[in-house]
Short mmCIF file of C-alpha atoms and ligand atoms in Angstrom, two decimals:
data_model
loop_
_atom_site.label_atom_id
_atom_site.label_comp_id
_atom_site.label_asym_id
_atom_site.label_seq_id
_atom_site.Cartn_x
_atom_site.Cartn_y
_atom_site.Cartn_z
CA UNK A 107 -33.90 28.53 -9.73
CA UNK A 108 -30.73 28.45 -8.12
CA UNK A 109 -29.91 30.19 -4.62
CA UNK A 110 -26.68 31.84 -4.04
CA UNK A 111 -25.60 30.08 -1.26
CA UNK A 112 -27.29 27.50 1.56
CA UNK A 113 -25.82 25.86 4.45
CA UNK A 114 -26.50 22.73 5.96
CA UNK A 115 -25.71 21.11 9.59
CA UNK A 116 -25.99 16.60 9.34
CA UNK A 117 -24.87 14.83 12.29
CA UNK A 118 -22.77 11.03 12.37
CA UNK A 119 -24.79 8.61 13.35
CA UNK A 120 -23.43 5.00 15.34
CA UNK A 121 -24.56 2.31 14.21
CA UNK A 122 -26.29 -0.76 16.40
CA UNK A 123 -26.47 -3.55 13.15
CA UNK A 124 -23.51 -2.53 10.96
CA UNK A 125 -23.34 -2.04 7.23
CA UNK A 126 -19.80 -4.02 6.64
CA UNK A 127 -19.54 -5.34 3.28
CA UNK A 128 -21.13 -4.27 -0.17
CA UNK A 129 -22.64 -5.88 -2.93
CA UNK A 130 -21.47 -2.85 -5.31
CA UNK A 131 -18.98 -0.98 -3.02
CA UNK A 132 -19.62 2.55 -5.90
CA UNK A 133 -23.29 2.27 -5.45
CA UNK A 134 -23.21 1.17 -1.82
CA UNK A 135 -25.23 -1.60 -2.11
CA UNK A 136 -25.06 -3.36 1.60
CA UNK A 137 -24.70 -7.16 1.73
CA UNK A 138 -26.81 -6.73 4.84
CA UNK A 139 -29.56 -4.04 6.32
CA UNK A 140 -28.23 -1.62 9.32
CA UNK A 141 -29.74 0.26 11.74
CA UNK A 142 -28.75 3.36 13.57
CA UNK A 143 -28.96 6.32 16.04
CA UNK A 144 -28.43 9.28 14.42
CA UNK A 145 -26.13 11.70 16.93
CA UNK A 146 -26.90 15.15 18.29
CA UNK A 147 -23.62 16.94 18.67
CA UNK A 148 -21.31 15.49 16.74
CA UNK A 149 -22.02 17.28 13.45
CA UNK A 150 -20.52 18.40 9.98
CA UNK A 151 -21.53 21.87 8.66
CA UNK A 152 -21.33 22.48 4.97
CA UNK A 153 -21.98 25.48 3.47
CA UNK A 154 -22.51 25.03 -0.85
CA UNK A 155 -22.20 28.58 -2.97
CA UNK A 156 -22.92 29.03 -7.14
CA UNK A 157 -19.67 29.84 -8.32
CA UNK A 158 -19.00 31.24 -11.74
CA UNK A 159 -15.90 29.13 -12.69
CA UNK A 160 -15.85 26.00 -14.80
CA UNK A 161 -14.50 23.72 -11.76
CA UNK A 162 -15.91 22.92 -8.34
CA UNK A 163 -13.85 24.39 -5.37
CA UNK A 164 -13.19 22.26 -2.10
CA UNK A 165 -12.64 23.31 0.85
CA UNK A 166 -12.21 22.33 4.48
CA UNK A 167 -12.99 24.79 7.42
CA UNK A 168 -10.11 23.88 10.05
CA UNK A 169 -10.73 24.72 13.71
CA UNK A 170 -9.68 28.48 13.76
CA UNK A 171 -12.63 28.89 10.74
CA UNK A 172 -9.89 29.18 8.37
CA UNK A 173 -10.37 27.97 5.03
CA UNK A 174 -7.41 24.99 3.82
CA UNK A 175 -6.84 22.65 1.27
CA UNK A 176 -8.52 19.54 2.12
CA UNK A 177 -6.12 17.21 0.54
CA UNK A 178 -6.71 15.28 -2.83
CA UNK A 179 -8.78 12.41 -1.71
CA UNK A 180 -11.39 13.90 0.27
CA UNK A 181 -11.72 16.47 -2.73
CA UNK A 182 -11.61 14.19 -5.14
CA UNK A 183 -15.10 12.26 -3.59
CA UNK A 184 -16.57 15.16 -3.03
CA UNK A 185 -16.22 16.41 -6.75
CA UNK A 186 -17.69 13.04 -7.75
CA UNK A 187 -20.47 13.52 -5.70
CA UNK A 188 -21.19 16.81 -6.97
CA UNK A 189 -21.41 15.57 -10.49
CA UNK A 190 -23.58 13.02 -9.32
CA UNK A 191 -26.18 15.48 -7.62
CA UNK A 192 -25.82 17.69 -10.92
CA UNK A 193 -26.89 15.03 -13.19
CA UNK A 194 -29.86 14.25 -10.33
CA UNK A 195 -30.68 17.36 -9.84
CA UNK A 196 -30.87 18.56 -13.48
CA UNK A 197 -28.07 21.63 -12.87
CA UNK A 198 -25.05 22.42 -14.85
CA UNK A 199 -23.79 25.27 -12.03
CA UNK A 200 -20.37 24.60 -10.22
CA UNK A 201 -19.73 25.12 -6.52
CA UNK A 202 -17.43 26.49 -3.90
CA UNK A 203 -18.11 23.67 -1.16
CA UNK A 204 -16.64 24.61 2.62
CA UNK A 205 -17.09 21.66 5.04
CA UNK A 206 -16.16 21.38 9.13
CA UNK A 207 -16.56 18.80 11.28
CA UNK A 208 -17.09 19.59 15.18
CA UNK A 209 -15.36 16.54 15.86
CA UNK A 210 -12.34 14.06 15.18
CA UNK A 211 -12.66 12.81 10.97
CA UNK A 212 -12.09 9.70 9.63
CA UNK A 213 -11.53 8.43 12.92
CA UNK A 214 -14.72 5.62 13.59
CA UNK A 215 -17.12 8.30 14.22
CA UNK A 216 -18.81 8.68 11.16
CA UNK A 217 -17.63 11.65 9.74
CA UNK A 218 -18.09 10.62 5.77
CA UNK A 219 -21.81 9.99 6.78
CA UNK A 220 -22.63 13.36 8.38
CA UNK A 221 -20.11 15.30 6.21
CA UNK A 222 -22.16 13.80 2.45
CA UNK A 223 -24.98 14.10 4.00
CA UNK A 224 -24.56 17.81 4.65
CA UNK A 225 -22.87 18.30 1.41
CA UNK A 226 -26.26 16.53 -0.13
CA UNK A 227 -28.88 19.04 1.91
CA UNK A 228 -26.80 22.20 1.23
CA UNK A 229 -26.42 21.06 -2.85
CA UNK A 230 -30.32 20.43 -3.35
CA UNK A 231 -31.00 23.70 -1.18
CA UNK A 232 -28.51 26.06 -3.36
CA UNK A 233 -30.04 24.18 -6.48
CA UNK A 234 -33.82 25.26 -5.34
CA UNK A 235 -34.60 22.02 -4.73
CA UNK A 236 -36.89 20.62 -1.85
CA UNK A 237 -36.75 16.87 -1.22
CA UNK A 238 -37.87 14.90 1.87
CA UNK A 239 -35.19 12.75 4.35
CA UNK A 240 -35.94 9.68 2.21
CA UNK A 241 -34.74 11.01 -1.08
CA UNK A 242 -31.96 12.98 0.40
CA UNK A 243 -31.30 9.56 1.59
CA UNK A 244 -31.47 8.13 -1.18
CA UNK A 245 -29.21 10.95 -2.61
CA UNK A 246 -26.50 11.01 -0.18
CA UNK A 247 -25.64 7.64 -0.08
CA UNK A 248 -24.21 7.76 -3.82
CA UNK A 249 -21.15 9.42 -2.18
CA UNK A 250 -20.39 5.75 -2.03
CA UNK A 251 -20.81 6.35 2.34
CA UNK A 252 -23.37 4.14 2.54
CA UNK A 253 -23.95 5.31 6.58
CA UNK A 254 -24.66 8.97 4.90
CA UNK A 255 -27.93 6.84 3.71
CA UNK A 256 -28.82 7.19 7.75
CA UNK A 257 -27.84 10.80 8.33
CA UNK A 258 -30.17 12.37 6.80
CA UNK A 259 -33.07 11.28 9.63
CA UNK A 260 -33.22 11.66 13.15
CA UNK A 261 -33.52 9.79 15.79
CA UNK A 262 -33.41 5.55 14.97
CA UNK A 263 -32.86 4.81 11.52
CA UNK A 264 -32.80 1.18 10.00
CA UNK A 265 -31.38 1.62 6.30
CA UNK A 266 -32.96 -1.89 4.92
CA UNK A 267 -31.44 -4.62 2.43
CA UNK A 268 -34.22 -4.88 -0.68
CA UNK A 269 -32.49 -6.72 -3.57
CA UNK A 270 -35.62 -5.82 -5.25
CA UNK A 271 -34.73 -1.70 -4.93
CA UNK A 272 -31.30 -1.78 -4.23
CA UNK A 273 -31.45 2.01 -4.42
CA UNK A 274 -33.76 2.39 -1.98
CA UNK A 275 -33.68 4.71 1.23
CA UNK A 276 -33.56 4.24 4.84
CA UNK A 277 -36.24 5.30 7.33
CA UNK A 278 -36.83 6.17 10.81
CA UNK A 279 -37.86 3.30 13.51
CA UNK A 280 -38.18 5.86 16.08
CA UNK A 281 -37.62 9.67 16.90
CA UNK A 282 -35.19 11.28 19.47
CA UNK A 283 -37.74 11.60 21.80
CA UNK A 284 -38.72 7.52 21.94
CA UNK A 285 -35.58 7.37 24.26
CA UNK A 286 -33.38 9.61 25.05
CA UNK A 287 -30.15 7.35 24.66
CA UNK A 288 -26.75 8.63 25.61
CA UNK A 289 -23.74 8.19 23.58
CA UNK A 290 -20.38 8.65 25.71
CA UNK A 291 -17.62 8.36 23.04
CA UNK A 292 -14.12 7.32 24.28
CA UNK A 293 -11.52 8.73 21.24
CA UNK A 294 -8.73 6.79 22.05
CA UNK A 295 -6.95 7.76 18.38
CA UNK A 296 -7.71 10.93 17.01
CA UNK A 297 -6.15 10.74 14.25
CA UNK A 298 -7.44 9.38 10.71
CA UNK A 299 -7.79 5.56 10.44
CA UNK A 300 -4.90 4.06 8.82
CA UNK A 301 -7.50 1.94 6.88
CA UNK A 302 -10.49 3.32 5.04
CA UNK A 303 -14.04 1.58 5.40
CA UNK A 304 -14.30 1.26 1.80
CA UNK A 305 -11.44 -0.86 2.15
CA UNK A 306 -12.68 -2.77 5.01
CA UNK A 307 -15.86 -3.44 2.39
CA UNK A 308 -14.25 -4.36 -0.14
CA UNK A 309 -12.25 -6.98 2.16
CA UNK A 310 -15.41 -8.23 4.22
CA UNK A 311 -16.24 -11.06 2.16
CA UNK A 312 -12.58 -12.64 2.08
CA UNK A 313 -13.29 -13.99 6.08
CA UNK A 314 -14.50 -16.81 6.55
CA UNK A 315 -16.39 -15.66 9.38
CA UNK A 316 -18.56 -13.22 6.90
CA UNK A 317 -21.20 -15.81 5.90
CA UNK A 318 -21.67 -17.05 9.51
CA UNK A 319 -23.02 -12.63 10.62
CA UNK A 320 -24.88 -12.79 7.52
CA UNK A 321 -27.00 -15.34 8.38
CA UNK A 322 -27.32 -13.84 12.25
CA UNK A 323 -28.12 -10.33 11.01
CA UNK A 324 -31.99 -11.13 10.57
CA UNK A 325 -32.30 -11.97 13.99
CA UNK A 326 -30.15 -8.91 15.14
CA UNK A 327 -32.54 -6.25 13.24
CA UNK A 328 -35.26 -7.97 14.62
CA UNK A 329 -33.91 -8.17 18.56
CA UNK A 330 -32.82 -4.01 17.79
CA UNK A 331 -36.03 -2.96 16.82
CA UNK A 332 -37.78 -4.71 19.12
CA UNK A 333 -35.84 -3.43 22.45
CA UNK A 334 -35.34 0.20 20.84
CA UNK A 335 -39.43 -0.21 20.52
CA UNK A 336 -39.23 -1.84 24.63
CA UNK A 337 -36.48 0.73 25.69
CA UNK A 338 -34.76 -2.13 26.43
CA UNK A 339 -31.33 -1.42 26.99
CA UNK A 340 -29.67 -4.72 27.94
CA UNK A 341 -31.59 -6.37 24.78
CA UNK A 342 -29.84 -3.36 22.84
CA UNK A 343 -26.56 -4.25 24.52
CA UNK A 344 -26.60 -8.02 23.97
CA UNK A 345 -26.92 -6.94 20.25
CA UNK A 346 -24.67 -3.90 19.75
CA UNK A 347 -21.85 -5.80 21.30
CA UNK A 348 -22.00 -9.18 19.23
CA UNK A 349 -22.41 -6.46 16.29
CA UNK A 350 -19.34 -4.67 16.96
CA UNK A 351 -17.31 -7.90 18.03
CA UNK A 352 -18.46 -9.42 14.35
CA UNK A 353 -17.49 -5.95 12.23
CA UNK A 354 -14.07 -6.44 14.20
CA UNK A 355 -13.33 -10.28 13.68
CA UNK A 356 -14.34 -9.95 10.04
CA UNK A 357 -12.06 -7.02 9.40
CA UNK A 358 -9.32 -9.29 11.77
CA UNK A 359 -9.64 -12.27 9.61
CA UNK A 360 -10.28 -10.48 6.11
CA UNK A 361 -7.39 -10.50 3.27
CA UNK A 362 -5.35 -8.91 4.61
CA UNK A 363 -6.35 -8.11 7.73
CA UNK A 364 -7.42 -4.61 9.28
CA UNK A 365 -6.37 -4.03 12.64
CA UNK A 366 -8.15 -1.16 14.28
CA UNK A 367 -8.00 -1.38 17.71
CA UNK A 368 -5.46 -0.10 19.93
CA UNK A 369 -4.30 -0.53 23.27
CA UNK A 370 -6.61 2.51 24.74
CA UNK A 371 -9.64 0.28 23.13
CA UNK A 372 -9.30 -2.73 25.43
CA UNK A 373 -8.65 -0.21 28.44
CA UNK A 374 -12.51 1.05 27.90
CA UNK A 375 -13.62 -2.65 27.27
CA UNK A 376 -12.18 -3.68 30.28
CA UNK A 377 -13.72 -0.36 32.25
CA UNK A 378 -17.39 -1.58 30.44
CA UNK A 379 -17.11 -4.57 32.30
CA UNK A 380 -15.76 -3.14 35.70
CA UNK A 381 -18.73 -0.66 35.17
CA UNK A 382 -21.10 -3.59 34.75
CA UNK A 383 -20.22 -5.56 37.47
CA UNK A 384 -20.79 -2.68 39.80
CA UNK A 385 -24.52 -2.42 38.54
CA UNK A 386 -24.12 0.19 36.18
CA UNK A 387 -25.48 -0.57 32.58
CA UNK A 388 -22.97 0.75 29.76
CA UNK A 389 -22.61 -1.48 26.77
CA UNK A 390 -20.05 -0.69 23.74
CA UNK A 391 -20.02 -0.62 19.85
CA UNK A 392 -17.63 0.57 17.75
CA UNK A 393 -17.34 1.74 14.24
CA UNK A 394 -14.10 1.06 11.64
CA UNK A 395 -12.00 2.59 13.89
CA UNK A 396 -9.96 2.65 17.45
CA UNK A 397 -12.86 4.75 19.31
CA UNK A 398 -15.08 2.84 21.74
CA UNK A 399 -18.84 4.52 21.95
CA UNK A 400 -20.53 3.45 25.10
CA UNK A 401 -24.40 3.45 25.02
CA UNK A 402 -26.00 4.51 28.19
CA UNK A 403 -29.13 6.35 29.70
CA UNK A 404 -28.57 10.04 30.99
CA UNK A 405 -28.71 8.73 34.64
CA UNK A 406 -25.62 6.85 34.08
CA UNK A 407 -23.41 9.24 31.84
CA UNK A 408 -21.43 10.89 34.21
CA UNK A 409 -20.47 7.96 35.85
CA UNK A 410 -19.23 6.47 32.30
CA UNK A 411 -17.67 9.63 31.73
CA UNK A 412 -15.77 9.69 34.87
CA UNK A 413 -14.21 6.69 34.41
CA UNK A 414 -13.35 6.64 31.00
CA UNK A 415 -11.58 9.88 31.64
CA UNK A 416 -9.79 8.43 33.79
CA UNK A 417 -7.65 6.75 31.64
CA UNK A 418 -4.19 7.72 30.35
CA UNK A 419 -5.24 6.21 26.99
CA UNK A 420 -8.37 8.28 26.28
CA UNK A 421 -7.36 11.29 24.69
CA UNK A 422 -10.76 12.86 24.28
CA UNK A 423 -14.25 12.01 25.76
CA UNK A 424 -18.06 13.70 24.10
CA UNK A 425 -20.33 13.23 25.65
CA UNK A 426 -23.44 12.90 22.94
CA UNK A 427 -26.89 11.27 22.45
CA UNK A 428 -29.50 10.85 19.95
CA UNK A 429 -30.50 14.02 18.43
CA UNK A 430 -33.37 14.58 15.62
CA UNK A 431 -31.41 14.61 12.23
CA UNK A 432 -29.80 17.38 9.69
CA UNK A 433 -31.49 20.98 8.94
CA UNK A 434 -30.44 24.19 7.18
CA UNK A 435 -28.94 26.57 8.82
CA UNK A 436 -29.37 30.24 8.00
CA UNK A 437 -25.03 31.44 8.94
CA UNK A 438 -22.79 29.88 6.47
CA UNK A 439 -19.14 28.85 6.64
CA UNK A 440 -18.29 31.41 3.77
O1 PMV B 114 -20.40 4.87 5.25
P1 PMV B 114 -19.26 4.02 4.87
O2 PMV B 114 -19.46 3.48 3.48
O3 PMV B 114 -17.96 4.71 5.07
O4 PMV B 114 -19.25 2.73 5.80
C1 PMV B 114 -19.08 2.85 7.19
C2 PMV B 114 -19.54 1.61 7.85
C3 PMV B 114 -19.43 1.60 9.36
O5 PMV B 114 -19.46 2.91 9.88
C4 PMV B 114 -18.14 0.95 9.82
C5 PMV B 114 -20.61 0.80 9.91
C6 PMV B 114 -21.94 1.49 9.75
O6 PMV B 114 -22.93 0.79 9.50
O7 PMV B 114 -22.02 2.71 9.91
#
């Protein structure tokens, strides 16, 4: 049974132990396991309708709620993905897909996660379907966004490595309400990455520094867990940070090199450590992108806030935290 239409709202997620590299970049098959918080605000809403034509329709939603092309290559993966969920799913209907993200795309903030893994909720709802977050999981991450794998639960989410089920799903280390962790993210680019993460996968294992985070992410998962278990913030900082600083030198040092950061990005590293020295405890991580997220508790936010937006080179600050993963919603984009 197919329903008419369903909606779904998934949020990005950051991520603490980074998924940078792939053993089969089309399956997303990580070289490594990650681990995540899944994000309360900054959210894509996708809203999947039965259609009676012969092709799938894609659109984007742009900030007056006006339906516009979406341009070929974000079409073109969310086609394949809808073939994909078909064949899963066991239905031969075609869709009208409308998708909008509440914040800046392609930009380091994990839009491809929350915007498959919306696309995957609304697709098995409209198909009838009712699957749990590990098989939507499971589901969303053969968009090829291998993050979308950690979108689909709330809260802390470690997405494991198992050669053995290479397919497998991720699952939740802790919910929202463990800790209520802030995420203060300063957009110092808003505009779309000039370099894709696929790409940045593809490249990983060409620097030389690749093997050398390999063999430290073990004991990175292990220290994460362990201090989002504690509420341990500066054992979470001591890891996010050599996590982020890795993802970056391995993209530096790849063939050819990705440059992400800008000028705006060493502003808010330098404010991190200004902020530190004054007693305040902010630590940084950063995705494939310019945009620095600084990790925080709500006692300290404002202050991070204030001083981030303070600078000339932050275009844009949200202010968001860990939130408790996707659901449908019952308005729809179209
Ligand atoms: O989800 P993908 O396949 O676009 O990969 C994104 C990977 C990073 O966001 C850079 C890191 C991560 O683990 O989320």
């Amino acid at each position: 049974m197919t329903a008419a239409r369903a909606t779904a709202e998934a949020p990005a997620n950051i991520a603490f132990v980074k998924y940078w590299g792939a053993r089969d970049l089309d399956h997303a098959v990580p070289w490594t396991a990650s681990l995540s918080m899944t994000l309360r605000r900054c959210c894509s809403v996708c809203t999947v309708e039965v259609i009676e034509l012969d092709e799938d329709l894609v659109q984007w939603v742009n900030r007056n709620g006006e339906c516009v092309d979406p341009g070929v290559g974000f079409a073109s993966r969310v086609r394949a993905h809808l073939a994909t969920l078909r064949r899963r799913l066991g239905t031969a209907a075609r869709f009208r897909v409308a998708t909008r993200n509440n914040f800046p795309s392609s930009a380091g903030i994990a839009s491809s996660a929350s915007g498959f893994a919306a696309l995957t909720m609304a697709t098995v709802a409209v198909a009838g379907r009712r699957l749990d977050p590990a098989a939507l999981s499971v589901l969303a991450r053969m968009s090829g966004s291998g993050s979308a794998a950690r979108s689909t639960l709330g809260g802390f989410v470690e997405w494991p490595e198992d050669i053995s089920n290479p397919q497998g799903p991720a699952a939740q280390v802790a919910t929202a309400d463990h800790w209520p962790l802030c995420d203060v993210i300063a957009v110092t680019d808003q505009g779309e990455k000039a370099v894709p993460s696929r790409q940045g996968h593809r490249r990983a294992p060409t620097s030389p520094l690749f093997a050398t985070r390999l063999s430290l992410v073990p004991e990175r998962l292990e220290q994460a867990r362990q201090a989002i278990r504690d509420r341990d913030l500066e054992g979470l900082g001591r890891v996010i940070e050599s996590e982020a600083l890795d993802l970056h030198y391995i993209a530096m040092s790849s063939q050819p090199p990705i440059y992400y950061w800008n000028g705006g990005t060493i502003d808010v590293l330098k404010t991190v450590q200004r902020l530190r020295k004054t007693g305040c405890p902010v630590f940084w991580t950063m995705d494939a992108g310019a945009n620095v997220h600084l990790i925080c508790s709500q006692a300290e936010r404002e202050t991070v806030v204030r001083e981030v937006e303070a600078l000339e080179s932050v275009r844009q600050v949200i202010r968001d935290e860990v939130g408790p993963g996707p659901r449908l919603l019952d308005t729809h984009l179209i």
